[in-house]
Short mmCIF file of C-alpha atoms (C1' of nucleotides) in Angstrom, two decimals:
data_model
loop_
_atom_site.label_atom_id
_atom_site.label_comp_id
_atom_site.label_asym_id
_atom_site.label_seq_id
_atom_site.Cartn_x
_atom_site.Cartn_y
_atom_site.Cartn_z
CA MET A 21 0.00 0.00 0.00
CA ASP A 22 2.75 2.42 0.85
CA ASN A 23 4.58 3.62 -2.20
CA ILE A 24 8.11 4.90 -2.01
CA GLN A 25 6.93 7.90 -3.99
CA ALA A 26 4.26 9.77 -2.09
CA THR A 27 1.59 9.12 -4.68
CA ALA A 28 -1.46 9.25 -2.46
CA ASP A 29 -4.76 9.30 -4.31
CA GLY A 30 -5.22 12.59 -6.06
CA ASP A 31 -1.61 13.59 -5.61
CA GLY A 32 -1.28 14.85 -9.15
CA ARG A 33 -4.45 16.88 -8.85
CA GLN A 34 -3.29 18.34 -5.55
CA ARG A 35 0.12 19.26 -6.92
CA ILE A 36 -1.53 21.12 -9.79
CA LEU A 37 -3.93 22.94 -7.49
CA ALA A 38 -1.13 23.98 -5.14
CA ALA A 39 1.03 25.31 -7.96
CA ALA A 40 -1.90 27.09 -9.57
CA GLU A 41 -2.94 28.65 -6.28
CA LYS A 42 0.51 30.09 -5.77
CA LEU A 43 0.68 31.52 -9.29
CA PHE A 44 -2.89 32.82 -9.42
CA SER A 45 -2.44 34.59 -6.11
CA ASP A 46 0.63 36.42 -7.44
CA LYS A 47 -0.65 37.34 -10.88
CA ALA A 48 -3.95 37.80 -12.65
CA PHE A 49 -5.74 35.05 -14.58
CA ASP A 50 -4.44 35.98 -18.03
CA ALA A 51 -0.93 36.54 -16.71
CA VAL A 52 -0.63 32.91 -15.63
CA SER A 53 -0.07 30.40 -18.44
CA MET A 54 -0.85 26.72 -18.32
CA SER A 55 2.79 26.05 -19.16
CA ALA A 56 3.87 28.01 -16.09
CA ILE A 57 1.50 26.03 -13.89
CA ALA A 58 2.73 22.74 -15.32
CA CYS A 59 6.31 23.80 -14.80
CA ALA A 60 5.66 24.86 -11.21
CA ALA A 61 3.88 21.59 -10.53
CA GLY A 62 6.73 19.61 -12.06
CA ILE A 63 4.57 17.91 -14.70
CA SER A 64 3.81 18.33 -18.37
CA LYS A 65 1.25 20.82 -19.59
CA ALA A 66 -0.78 18.12 -21.31
CA ASN A 67 -1.11 16.27 -18.04
CA ILE A 68 -3.06 19.13 -16.51
CA TYR A 69 -5.77 18.49 -19.07
CA HIS A 70 -6.09 14.96 -17.74
CA TYR A 71 -7.41 16.43 -14.49
CA PHE A 72 -9.05 19.65 -15.65
CA PRO A 73 -10.91 20.16 -18.93
CA ASN A 74 -9.67 23.72 -19.39
CA LYS A 75 -8.04 26.71 -17.74
CA ASP A 76 -11.27 28.25 -16.48
CA THR A 77 -12.28 25.10 -14.68
CA LEU A 78 -8.87 24.85 -13.06
CA TYR A 79 -9.05 28.45 -11.93
CA LEU A 80 -12.51 27.87 -10.55
CA ALA A 81 -11.30 24.86 -8.61
CA VAL A 82 -8.42 26.87 -7.18
CA LEU A 83 -10.76 29.66 -6.20
CA ARG A 84 -13.20 27.24 -4.64
CA MET A 85 -10.47 25.63 -2.57
CA ALA A 86 -8.92 28.93 -1.57
CA SER A 87 -12.28 30.36 -0.58
CA HIS A 88 -13.04 27.30 1.50
CA ASN A 89 -9.68 27.34 3.28
CA LEU A 90 -9.88 31.06 3.87
CA ARG A 91 -13.31 30.71 5.42
CA ALA A 92 -11.98 28.03 7.72
CA VAL A 93 -9.08 30.21 8.85
CA LEU A 94 -11.27 33.27 9.30
CA ASN A 95 -14.00 31.48 11.17
CA GLU A 96 -11.51 30.55 13.86
CA ALA A 97 -11.28 34.24 14.62
CA VAL A 98 -14.82 34.28 15.92
CA SER A 99 -14.98 32.81 19.39
CA ALA A 100 -16.76 34.39 22.28
CA HIS A 101 -15.85 34.54 25.94
CA GLY A 102 -15.72 37.36 28.47
CA SER A 103 -17.41 40.71 27.98
CA VAL A 104 -18.63 41.77 24.56
CA MET A 105 -15.89 44.35 24.45
CA ASP A 106 -13.34 41.61 24.99
CA VAL A 107 -14.91 39.52 22.26
CA LEU A 108 -14.61 42.47 19.93
CA ARG A 109 -10.95 42.98 20.80
CA HIS A 110 -10.34 39.28 20.35
CA PHE A 111 -12.09 39.25 17.00
CA ALA A 112 -10.29 42.26 15.59
CA HIS A 113 -6.94 40.77 16.56
CA ASN A 114 -7.56 37.25 15.29
CA HIS A 115 -9.25 38.36 12.09
CA LEU A 116 -6.27 40.46 11.05
CA GLN A 117 -3.87 37.73 12.11
CA ALA A 118 -5.81 35.29 9.95
CA LEU A 119 -5.54 37.61 6.95
CA LEU A 120 -1.80 38.04 7.44
CA LYS A 121 -1.33 34.32 7.97
CA LYS A 122 -2.65 33.35 4.54
CA PRO A 123 -1.95 36.36 2.33
CA GLU A 124 -2.03 34.33 -0.88
CA LEU A 125 -5.56 33.15 -0.22
CA VAL A 126 -6.72 36.63 0.67
CA ARG A 127 -5.19 38.16 -2.44
CA LEU A 128 -6.64 35.43 -4.62
CA VAL A 129 -10.16 35.76 -3.31
CA TRP A 130 -10.07 39.53 -3.08
CA ARG A 131 -8.86 39.94 -6.65
CA GLU A 132 -11.89 37.96 -7.72
CA ILE A 133 -14.18 40.20 -5.69
CA LEU A 134 -12.74 43.30 -7.31
CA GLU A 135 -12.96 41.90 -10.83
CA LYS A 136 -15.62 43.64 -12.85
CA GLY A 137 -17.69 42.27 -15.66
CA ALA A 138 -16.40 38.72 -15.43
CA PRO A 139 -17.85 37.32 -12.20
CA ARG A 140 -16.11 34.00 -12.60
CA ALA A 141 -17.08 32.82 -9.17
CA GLN A 142 -18.14 35.62 -6.91
CA GLU A 143 -20.40 33.21 -5.10
CA PHE A 144 -17.44 31.56 -3.40
CA ALA A 145 -15.73 34.80 -2.65
CA GLU A 146 -18.85 36.29 -1.15
CA GLN A 147 -19.55 33.39 1.15
CA GLY A 148 -16.66 34.28 3.44
CA PHE A 149 -18.15 37.72 3.66
CA ALA A 150 -21.55 36.56 4.80
CA ASP A 151 -20.02 34.32 7.46
CA MET A 152 -17.84 37.03 8.93
CA PHE A 153 -20.54 39.58 8.78
CA SER A 154 -23.34 37.70 10.44
CA ALA A 155 -21.05 36.46 13.20
CA LEU A 156 -19.78 39.95 13.89
CA VAL A 157 -23.21 41.53 13.70
CA ASP A 158 -24.49 38.99 16.20
CA VAL A 159 -21.76 39.94 18.64
CA LEU A 160 -22.59 43.61 18.31
CA LYS A 161 -26.31 42.99 18.74
CA LEU A 162 -25.57 41.02 21.88
CA GLY A 163 -23.62 44.01 23.17
CA GLN A 164 -26.64 46.18 22.53
CA THR A 165 -29.18 43.91 24.20
CA ARG A 166 -26.86 43.52 27.18
CA GLY A 167 -26.67 47.29 27.44
CA GLU A 168 -22.90 47.36 27.05
CA PHE A 169 -23.26 49.33 23.82
CA ARG A 170 -25.49 52.22 22.85
CA GLN A 171 -28.68 51.30 21.02
CA ASP A 172 -28.55 54.02 18.39
CA PHE A 173 -26.05 52.62 15.93
CA ASP A 174 -26.40 50.09 13.13
CA PRO A 175 -24.51 46.87 14.00
CA ALA A 176 -23.90 46.15 10.32
CA LEU A 177 -22.25 49.52 9.98
CA VAL A 178 -19.85 48.89 12.82
CA ALA A 179 -19.10 45.44 11.44
CA THR A 180 -18.21 47.05 8.12
CA LEU A 181 -15.98 49.50 9.89
CA LEU A 182 -14.07 46.79 11.72
CA LEU A 183 -13.77 44.41 8.78
CA GLY A 184 -12.85 47.28 6.49
CA ALA A 185 -10.16 48.50 8.83
CA ASN A 186 -8.48 45.11 8.79
CA VAL A 187 -8.81 44.53 5.06
CA PHE A 188 -7.55 48.03 4.37
CA PHE A 189 -4.58 47.44 6.66
CA PHE A 190 -3.85 44.18 4.90
CA GLN A 191 -4.00 45.75 1.46
CA SER A 192 -2.06 48.88 2.25
CA ARG A 193 0.61 47.89 4.71
CA ASP A 194 3.31 47.91 2.06
CA ILE A 195 2.49 51.53 1.42
CA PHE A 196 2.22 52.29 5.12
CA ARG A 197 5.71 50.98 5.57
CA HIS A 198 7.37 53.79 3.65
CA TYR A 199 5.08 56.50 4.88
CA PRO A 200 6.71 58.09 7.97
CA PRO A 201 3.68 59.31 10.00
CA ILE A 202 2.45 55.76 10.23
CA THR A 203 4.11 53.79 12.98
CA PHE A 204 1.90 50.72 13.05
CA ALA A 205 2.78 49.26 9.64
CA ASP A 206 4.59 46.31 11.22
CA ASP A 207 2.52 46.13 14.37
CA PRO A 208 -0.87 44.65 13.43
CA ALA A 209 -1.62 43.82 17.05
CA GLY A 210 -1.08 47.42 18.10
CA TYR A 211 -3.06 48.56 15.07
CA ASP A 212 -6.33 46.88 15.81
CA ALA A 213 -5.92 47.35 19.53
CA GLY A 214 -5.97 51.06 18.76
CA ILE A 215 -8.80 50.66 16.27
CA VAL A 216 -11.07 48.90 18.71
CA GLU A 217 -10.30 51.37 21.47
CA ILE A 218 -11.29 54.27 19.24
CA LEU A 219 -14.45 52.46 18.18
CA LEU A 220 -15.40 51.85 21.80
CA ARG A 221 -14.57 55.24 23.28
CA GLY A 222 -14.96 57.58 20.34
CA LEU A 223 -12.88 60.58 19.45
CA VAL A 224 -14.77 63.11 21.51
CA PRO A 225 -14.01 63.29 25.24
CA ALA A 226 -16.93 62.21 27.45
CA THR A 227 -17.81 65.64 28.81
CA SER A 228 -21.54 65.63 28.26
CA MET B 67 -4.99 76.49 -38.50
CA ASP B 68 -8.39 75.00 -37.92
CA ASN B 69 -8.82 71.57 -39.42
CA ILE B 70 -12.19 70.15 -40.30
CA GLN B 71 -11.24 67.03 -38.42
CA ALA B 72 -10.66 67.81 -34.77
CA THR B 73 -6.98 67.04 -34.92
CA ALA B 74 -5.80 69.21 -32.09
CA ASP B 75 -2.23 68.63 -31.09
CA GLY B 76 -1.87 65.27 -29.38
CA ASP B 77 -5.32 64.13 -30.40
CA GLY B 78 -4.15 60.70 -31.46
CA ARG B 79 -2.19 60.27 -28.27
CA GLN B 80 -5.18 61.33 -26.20
CA ARG B 81 -7.52 58.96 -28.02
CA ILE B 82 -5.18 56.07 -27.31
CA LEU B 83 -4.81 56.99 -23.66
CA ALA B 84 -8.56 57.30 -23.20
CA ALA B 85 -9.26 53.95 -24.81
CA ALA B 86 -6.45 52.28 -22.88
CA GLU B 87 -7.65 53.76 -19.59
CA LYS B 88 -11.11 52.37 -20.11
CA LEU B 89 -9.83 48.91 -20.99
CA PHE B 90 -7.13 48.73 -18.32
CA SER B 91 -9.61 49.74 -15.65
CA ASP B 92 -11.93 46.90 -16.63
CA LYS B 93 -9.37 44.14 -17.07
CA ALA B 94 -5.85 43.36 -15.94
CA PHE B 95 -2.72 44.26 -17.88
CA ASP B 96 -2.29 40.92 -19.64
CA ALA B 97 -5.99 40.67 -20.39
CA VAL B 98 -5.91 43.80 -22.54
CA SER B 99 -4.33 43.41 -25.98
CA MET B 100 -2.84 46.16 -28.07
CA SER B 101 -5.25 45.20 -30.84
CA ALA B 102 -8.17 45.79 -28.49
CA ILE B 103 -6.83 49.20 -27.53
CA ALA B 104 -6.30 50.14 -31.16
CA CYS B 105 -9.79 49.00 -32.03
CA ALA B 106 -11.33 50.94 -29.15
CA ALA B 107 -9.38 54.02 -30.16
CA GLY B 108 -10.45 53.64 -33.78
CA ILE B 109 -6.92 53.49 -35.16
CA SER B 110 -4.52 50.81 -36.35
CA LYS B 111 -2.44 48.84 -33.90
CA ALA B 112 0.79 49.89 -35.58
CA ASN B 113 -0.13 53.51 -35.02
CA ILE B 114 -0.01 53.06 -31.26
CA TYR B 115 3.69 52.34 -31.61
CA HIS B 116 4.14 55.71 -33.21
CA TYR B 117 3.26 57.30 -29.87
CA PHE B 118 4.40 54.67 -27.39
CA PRO B 119 7.45 52.44 -27.75
CA ASN B 120 5.76 49.41 -26.13
CA LYS B 121 2.84 48.19 -24.07
CA ASP B 122 4.49 48.75 -20.71
CA THR B 123 5.21 52.38 -21.47
CA LEU B 124 1.63 52.91 -22.60
CA TYR B 125 0.31 51.30 -19.43
CA LEU B 126 2.63 53.44 -17.36
CA ALA B 127 1.39 56.57 -19.10
CA VAL B 128 -2.21 55.55 -18.47
CA LEU B 129 -1.45 54.88 -14.83
CA ARG B 130 0.37 58.17 -14.47
CA MET B 131 -2.55 60.08 -15.96
CA ALA B 132 -5.14 58.20 -13.94
CA SER B 133 -3.21 58.68 -10.74
CA HIS B 134 -2.88 62.39 -11.44
CA ASN B 135 -6.57 62.82 -12.23
CA LEU B 136 -7.61 60.77 -9.22
CA ARG B 137 -5.46 62.90 -6.95
CA ALA B 138 -7.08 66.00 -8.34
CA VAL B 139 -10.57 64.65 -7.70
CA LEU B 140 -9.72 63.42 -4.24
CA ASN B 141 -7.96 66.56 -3.15
CA GLU B 142 -11.16 68.49 -3.71
CA ALA B 143 -12.59 66.48 -0.84
CA VAL B 144 -10.28 68.21 1.61
CA SER B 145 -11.54 71.67 2.43
CA ALA B 146 -11.91 73.04 5.89
CA HIS B 147 -14.55 75.27 7.38
CA GLY B 148 -16.57 75.11 10.57
CA SER B 149 -15.71 72.93 13.53
CA VAL B 150 -13.22 70.12 13.16
CA MET B 151 -16.06 67.66 13.54
CA ASP B 152 -17.81 69.26 10.61
CA VAL B 153 -14.65 69.14 8.55
CA LEU B 154 -14.41 65.44 9.31
CA ARG B 155 -18.03 64.85 8.25
CA HIS B 156 -17.45 66.89 5.13
CA PHE B 157 -14.29 64.99 4.28
CA ALA B 158 -15.79 61.53 4.77
CA HIS B 159 -18.71 62.42 2.54
CA ASN B 160 -16.74 64.05 -0.25
CA HIS B 161 -13.99 61.46 -0.26
CA LEU B 162 -16.44 58.64 -0.80
CA GLN B 163 -18.34 60.65 -3.40
CA ALA B 164 -15.07 61.23 -5.23
CA LEU B 165 -14.32 57.51 -5.25
CA LEU B 166 -17.77 56.69 -6.59
CA LYS B 167 -17.56 59.45 -9.16
CA LYS B 168 -14.52 58.02 -10.93
CA PRO B 169 -14.71 54.28 -10.30
CA GLU B 170 -12.54 53.42 -13.32
CA LEU B 171 -9.66 55.50 -12.01
CA VAL B 172 -9.95 54.04 -8.55
CA ARG B 173 -10.02 50.48 -9.84
CA LEU B 174 -7.07 51.14 -12.12
CA VAL B 175 -4.89 52.64 -9.45
CA TRP B 176 -5.97 50.24 -6.74
CA ARG B 177 -5.27 47.18 -8.86
CA GLU B 178 -1.75 48.48 -9.27
CA ILE B 179 -1.41 48.91 -5.53
CA LEU B 180 -2.51 45.34 -4.90
CA GLU B 181 -0.23 43.88 -7.54
CA LYS B 182 2.58 41.88 -6.03
CA GLY B 183 6.05 41.25 -7.37
CA ALA B 184 5.75 43.57 -10.36
CA PRO B 185 5.59 47.10 -8.96
CA ARG B 186 5.14 48.69 -12.35
CA ALA B 187 4.51 52.09 -10.92
CA GLN B 188 3.58 52.03 -7.30
CA GLU B 189 5.14 55.44 -6.93
CA PHE B 190 2.23 57.07 -8.73
CA ALA B 191 -0.36 55.02 -6.96
CA GLU B 192 1.13 55.79 -3.58
CA GLN B 193 1.21 59.53 -4.13
CA GLY B 194 -2.52 59.85 -3.77
CA PHE B 195 -2.21 58.06 -0.51
CA ALA B 196 0.33 60.43 0.95
CA ASP B 197 -1.76 63.44 -0.05
CA MET B 198 -4.95 62.14 1.51
CA PHE B 199 -3.20 60.96 4.57
CA SER B 200 -1.26 64.04 5.51
CA ALA B 201 -4.27 66.26 4.88
CA LEU B 202 -6.49 64.11 7.05
CA VAL B 203 -3.91 63.71 9.78
CA ASP B 204 -3.50 67.47 9.92
CA VAL B 205 -7.23 67.91 10.43
CA LEU B 206 -7.23 65.40 13.25
CA LYS B 207 -4.21 66.99 14.91
CA LEU B 208 -5.94 70.33 14.75
CA GLY B 209 -8.89 68.78 16.52
CA GLN B 210 -6.58 67.56 19.23
CA THR B 211 -4.78 70.85 19.78
CA ARG B 212 -8.10 72.67 19.84
CA GLY B 213 -9.27 70.27 22.52
CA GLU B 214 -12.23 69.08 20.47
CA PHE B 215 -10.76 65.56 20.40
CA ARG B 216 -9.09 63.46 23.03
CA GLN B 217 -5.31 63.53 23.10
CA ASP B 218 -4.73 59.83 23.62
CA PHE B 219 -5.25 58.49 20.11
CA ASP B 220 -2.96 58.31 17.10
CA PRO B 221 -4.22 60.64 14.34
CA ALA B 222 -2.71 58.40 11.65
CA LEU B 223 -4.71 55.51 13.04
CA VAL B 224 -7.99 57.37 12.80
CA ALA B 225 -7.12 58.54 9.30
CA THR B 226 -6.56 54.91 8.32
CA LEU B 227 -9.89 53.99 9.83
CA LEU B 228 -11.76 56.65 7.89
CA LEU B 229 -9.98 56.12 4.58
CA GLY B 230 -10.27 52.37 4.98
CA ALA B 231 -13.98 52.56 5.68
CA ASN B 232 -14.56 54.43 2.43
CA VAL B 233 -12.28 52.28 0.29
CA PHE B 234 -13.81 49.15 1.77
CA PHE B 235 -17.28 50.46 1.01
CA PHE B 236 -16.25 51.26 -2.53
CA GLN B 237 -14.77 47.82 -3.09
CA SER B 238 -17.52 45.81 -1.46
CA ARG B 239 -20.74 47.57 -2.26
CA ASP B 240 -21.66 45.06 -4.94
CA ILE B 241 -21.50 42.36 -2.30
CA PHE B 242 -23.33 44.52 0.23
CA ARG B 243 -26.15 44.91 -2.21
CA HIS B 244 -27.24 41.30 -2.03
CA TYR B 245 -26.57 40.86 1.66
CA PRO B 246 -29.82 41.54 3.54
CA PRO B 247 -28.62 42.87 6.93
CA ILE B 248 -26.86 45.73 5.16
CA THR B 249 -29.18 48.58 4.34
CA PHE B 250 -26.65 51.22 3.33
CA ALA B 251 -25.35 49.60 0.12
CA ASP B 252 -26.96 52.27 -2.05
CA ASP B 253 -26.75 55.07 0.45
CA PRO B 254 -23.12 56.20 0.62
CA ALA B 255 -24.11 59.48 2.26
CA GLY B 256 -25.91 57.66 5.05
CA TYR B 257 -23.03 55.24 5.30
CA ASP B 258 -20.28 57.66 6.14
CA ALA B 259 -22.60 59.87 8.15
CA GLY B 260 -23.04 56.83 10.39
CA ILE B 261 -19.32 56.01 10.25
CA VAL B 262 -18.26 59.45 11.41
CA GLU B 263 -20.85 59.53 14.15
CA ILE B 264 -19.58 56.24 15.55
CA LEU B 265 -16.02 57.46 15.33
CA LEU B 266 -16.89 60.61 17.20
CA ARG B 267 -19.14 59.20 19.91
CA GLY B 268 -17.87 55.65 20.25
CA LEU B 269 -19.84 52.51 20.89
CA VAL B 270 -19.88 52.71 24.65
CA PRO B 271 -22.42 55.05 26.30
CA ALA B 272 -20.84 57.99 28.13
CA THR B 273 -21.60 56.83 31.65
CA SER B 274 -18.19 57.25 33.25
"C1'" DC C 1109 1.39 -13.22 -18.76
"C1'" DC C 1110 -2.34 -10.64 -20.38
"C1'" DT C 1111 -5.68 -6.91 -20.08
"C1'" DG C 1112 -7.77 -2.76 -19.17
"C1'" DA C 1113 -7.74 1.55 -16.82
"C1'" DT C 1114 -5.28 5.43 -15.09
"C1'" DA C 1115 -1.22 8.67 -15.61
"C1'" DT C 1116 1.86 11.01 -18.30
"C1'" DT C 1117 4.28 12.60 -22.14
"C1'" DG C 1118 6.27 15.21 -26.52
"C1'" DA C 1119 4.83 16.75 -30.65
"C1'" DC C 1120 1.64 19.35 -32.72
"C1'" DC C 1121 -2.48 22.72 -33.91
"C1'" DG C 1122 -4.71 27.15 -35.09
"C1'" DA C 1123 -5.22 31.51 -32.97
"C1'" DT C 1124 -3.45 35.44 -30.83
"C1'" DT C 1125 0.14 37.95 -28.71
"C1'" DG C 1126 3.52 42.16 -28.65
"C1'" DG C 1127 6.16 44.24 -31.93
"C1'" DT C 1128 8.42 45.53 -36.73
"C1'" DC C 1129 8.68 47.40 -41.25
"C1'" DA C 1130 8.25 49.31 -45.74
"C1'" DG C 1131 5.49 52.25 -47.66
"C1'" DG C 1132 1.71 55.67 -48.28
"C1'" DT C 1133 -0.74 59.76 -46.94
"C1'" DG C 1134 -1.15 64.93 -46.40
"C1'" DC C 1135 0.61 69.22 -44.49
"C1'" DT C 1136 4.64 72.72 -44.07
"C1'" DT C 1137 8.43 74.93 -45.39
"C1'" DA C 1138 12.01 76.20 -48.62
"C1'" DT D 456 7.82 71.88 -57.12
"C1'" DA D 457 10.53 69.29 -54.11
"C1'" DA D 458 11.99 68.00 -49.78
"C1'" DG D 459 10.97 66.95 -45.21
"C1'" DC D 460 8.24 65.36 -41.55
"C1'" DA D 461 4.53 63.77 -38.45
"C1'" DC D 462 0.93 60.60 -38.98
"C1'" DC D 463 -1.07 56.32 -40.24
"C1'" DT D 464 -1.59 51.76 -42.42
"C1'" DG D 465 -1.67 46.52 -43.94
"C1'" DA D 466 1.21 42.91 -44.07
"C1'" DC D 467 4.23 40.47 -41.71
"C1'" DC D 468 7.20 38.23 -37.77
"C1'" DA D 469 8.68 35.02 -34.06
"C1'" DA D 470 6.87 33.67 -29.76
"C1'" DT D 471 3.46 32.16 -26.94
"C1'" DC D 472 -1.17 31.10 -25.94
"C1'" DG D 473 -4.91 27.36 -24.68
"C1'" DG D 474 -5.86 23.02 -26.13
"C1'" DT D 475 -5.59 18.23 -28.76
"C1'" DC D 476 -3.85 13.73 -29.70
"C1'" DA D 477 -1.55 9.52 -30.42
"C1'" DA D 478 1.68 7.05 -28.05
"C1'" DT D 479 3.44 5.45 -24.05
"C1'" DA D 480 4.51 4.28 -18.95
"C1'" DT D 481 2.67 2.31 -14.76
"C1'" DC D 482 0.25 -0.84 -12.22
"C1'" DA D 483 -3.75 -3.69 -10.28
"C1'" DG D 484 -6.59 -7.75 -10.88
"C1'" DG D 485 -7.54 -12.05 -13.27
#
DNA sequence: CCTGATATTGACCGATTGGTCAGGTGCTTA
DNA sequence: TAAGCACCTGACCAATCGGTCAATATCAGG
């Protein structure tokens, strides 16, 4: 049963998917050739077509897998214990860590979201969104019913703010890095600690 | 001097740039062919090479122009009058409106920012960032020195939060639109009105 | 040992890619 | 009128693209 070569069932397919994922996360669809994928996977180009009927299908499979894995990683970020404020802090931290942990997956899925006109598989990309969102909104609603938060804000809006802050950080941290006034480019933990604190307390001193 | 045909100086060049901008904002670099650009511009492919030595140079010119125009549009968003809080509200609103007004430019420049490995012209893309950022940070600092804002937060962090919220909204509003809990997908004004209010007041009731 | 199915390959296909080139406009200046 | 020049073109090029195909390895079960 054990082969000397690690040729577990579906090994070829997996090799192709892994190579394609790497390449597609670095460059756009048209910038990645089947030859390049084959080369990266260490097989012949023709062999790819034994597993996938065409390039689009392969890309879709990669996107599907990436989306699934990303969801799994991100969903770990949502876990509740302690006060709602603590849950929020915890979430902000873990969510950003999850993004930074699998940057290829994030770039891959996000590029698909941004693509206009050709919605190759937005369904997959959008799923992660819905998960994150509903989980986060639930937390915020809980904070409101418990009286820890004010009642007069839209939970979905705050969720957008938090998610957006992390995604924006992820996308822009290379720019942040050579922009002097920003000190938190390489300190994601400090970044969303600050973010959450501002969200909780607000900018205006409590002198009402 | 006047020709019947509107052949003002640089007309051909401008036609090419316009067509290329449109195409490059819809699809990635490799997905746009020189033939397509020529066709869209209503000229022959060979003629493009009379104005631009190669595809990369053309793309760079497009990016340069787009970045410049985008900066111009965005900089209009920064104008100060009234209280610092009002300036902040004004900025959030106008910044998002500017993004939505020229979506092709934003997509073009932002795609370049996200591109890994091949930083074709991040310099241009990053310029807009620096402008926005310093202007916004200055406003926030003013709020702090005037005592309208608390002293214990990092202005750059709040600027990131605000900019990020708008960019995130811009990028994700197609997804928002078919996600029920979100009601502000088609109401950008309401969106950043809410955003700013949360930033100012915070989530936690002032009961200290 | 044979057989059939799964993997895998190099050679090949038509189409398209970015880019070149020789030549043809039409206007300006001498 | 002739020369010069910016503009513009169709035809062409080698290279690469996604994809096909016939010919092989490889290996399990009979």
